[in-house]
Amino acid sequence: MSIKSVTFCVSNEVALPLQIKIDSLEGSKPLLKASQKLTQPSLIQRTSDVQADSEMFVSIQVFDLKSRRNLTIPVYTPYVPFKNLRKWDVWLTLPITLEQLTSHSTLHIVLWEFDGDKEVEFFSTETPLFEQNSRTLKRGSESIKFKYDEPDSSTIETN
């Protein structure tokens, strides 16, 4: 096979599992003021309100927009104790192969935190797995930017 030769395949011919890398969460939100902690003690249960590098975790699930159903169960990042920044740097293998994906498959990404002893959603977004124009599987990395207090504020930057 020549170096200049190119081989094409269709995603429904590839029996490899879908793998997504979760890298890091950058940015911060304002912490509670001392007066707020005293007047509203229930607010200090949510760790992101009192710690700049609070512990969070991410879940990813494949969802089909056309049929409006989940194609996988959620897969979670492992526990990582954060020091100065929230960096997971972990590959998640989803329980679905590339051949099982539809052209309407999207990733439902949820960022979770703790509120006392229960997990609560910090932010969630969706991103398609396939390019809308060409219907090719996305490659490369995406950076998802959002404002924590605005549910529909996510924008996606692609490399």
Tab-separated table of N, CA, C and O in Angstrom, residues 7 24-25 28 33 42 66 68 73 106 111 137 150:
chain	number	residue	atom	x	y	z
A	7	THR	N	-7.842	5.063	2.404
A	7	THR	CA	-8.893	4.070	2.566
A	7	THR	C	-10.077	4.724	3.241
A	7	THR	O	-9.922	5.419	4.245
A	24	SER	N	-10.735	18.774	31.088
A	24	SER	CA	-10.721	19.631	32.271
A	24	SER	C	-11.885	20.606	32.263
A	24	SER	O	-12.564	20.778	31.260
A	25	LEU	N	-12.087	21.235	33.389
A	25	LEU	CA	-13.069	22.300	33.540
A	25	LEU	C	-12.291	23.531	33.982
A	25	LEU	O	-11.614	23.509	35.009
A	28	SER	N	-14.317	29.690	36.936
A	28	SER	CA	-14.811	29.628	38.308
A	28	SER	C	-16.110	30.416	38.402
A	28	SER	O	-16.463	31.154	37.498
A	33	LYS	N	-20.305	34.920	49.980
A	33	LYS	CA	-19.704	35.863	50.923
A	33	LYS	C	-19.933	35.336	52.332
A	33	LYS	O	-20.847	34.541	52.576
A	42	SER	N	-28.012	26.911	54.428
A	42	SER	CA	-28.305	25.803	53.509
A	42	SER	C	-27.509	25.925	52.208
A	42	SER	O	-27.289	24.929	51.518
A	66	LYS	N	-33.684	12.007	16.765
A	66	LYS	CA	-34.829	11.702	15.913
A	66	LYS	C	-35.854	10.828	16.638
A	66	LYS	O	-37.045	11.114	16.641
A	68	ARG	N	-35.856	10.316	19.893
A	68	ARG	CA	-36.012	10.849	21.254
A	68	ARG	C	-35.820	9.763	22.316
A	68	ARG	O	-36.619	9.629	23.240
A	73	ILE	N	-26.560	3.845	28.495
A	73	ILE	CA	-26.680	4.289	29.882
A	73	ILE	C	-25.584	5.328	30.114
A	73	ILE	O	-24.607	5.369	29.365
A	106	THR	N	-26.384	12.181	19.461
A	106	THR	CA	-25.765	13.310	20.152
A	106	THR	C	-25.222	12.833	21.493
A	106	THR	O	-25.668	11.826	22.039
A	111	LEU	N	-22.489	17.860	33.899
A	111	LEU	CA	-21.493	18.144	34.924
A	111	LEU	C	-22.215	18.134	36.263
A	111	LEU	O	-23.194	18.859	36.442
A	137	LEU	N	-18.489	11.487	10.949
A	137	LEU	CA	-18.233	11.445	12.380
A	137	LEU	C	-17.248	12.548	12.739
A	137	LEU	O	-16.234	12.733	12.058
A	150	GLU	N	-26.789	30.182	33.387
A	150	GLU	CA	-27.649	30.311	32.215
A	150	GLU	C	-27.731	28.960	31.518
A	150	GLU	O	-26.781	28.552	30.847
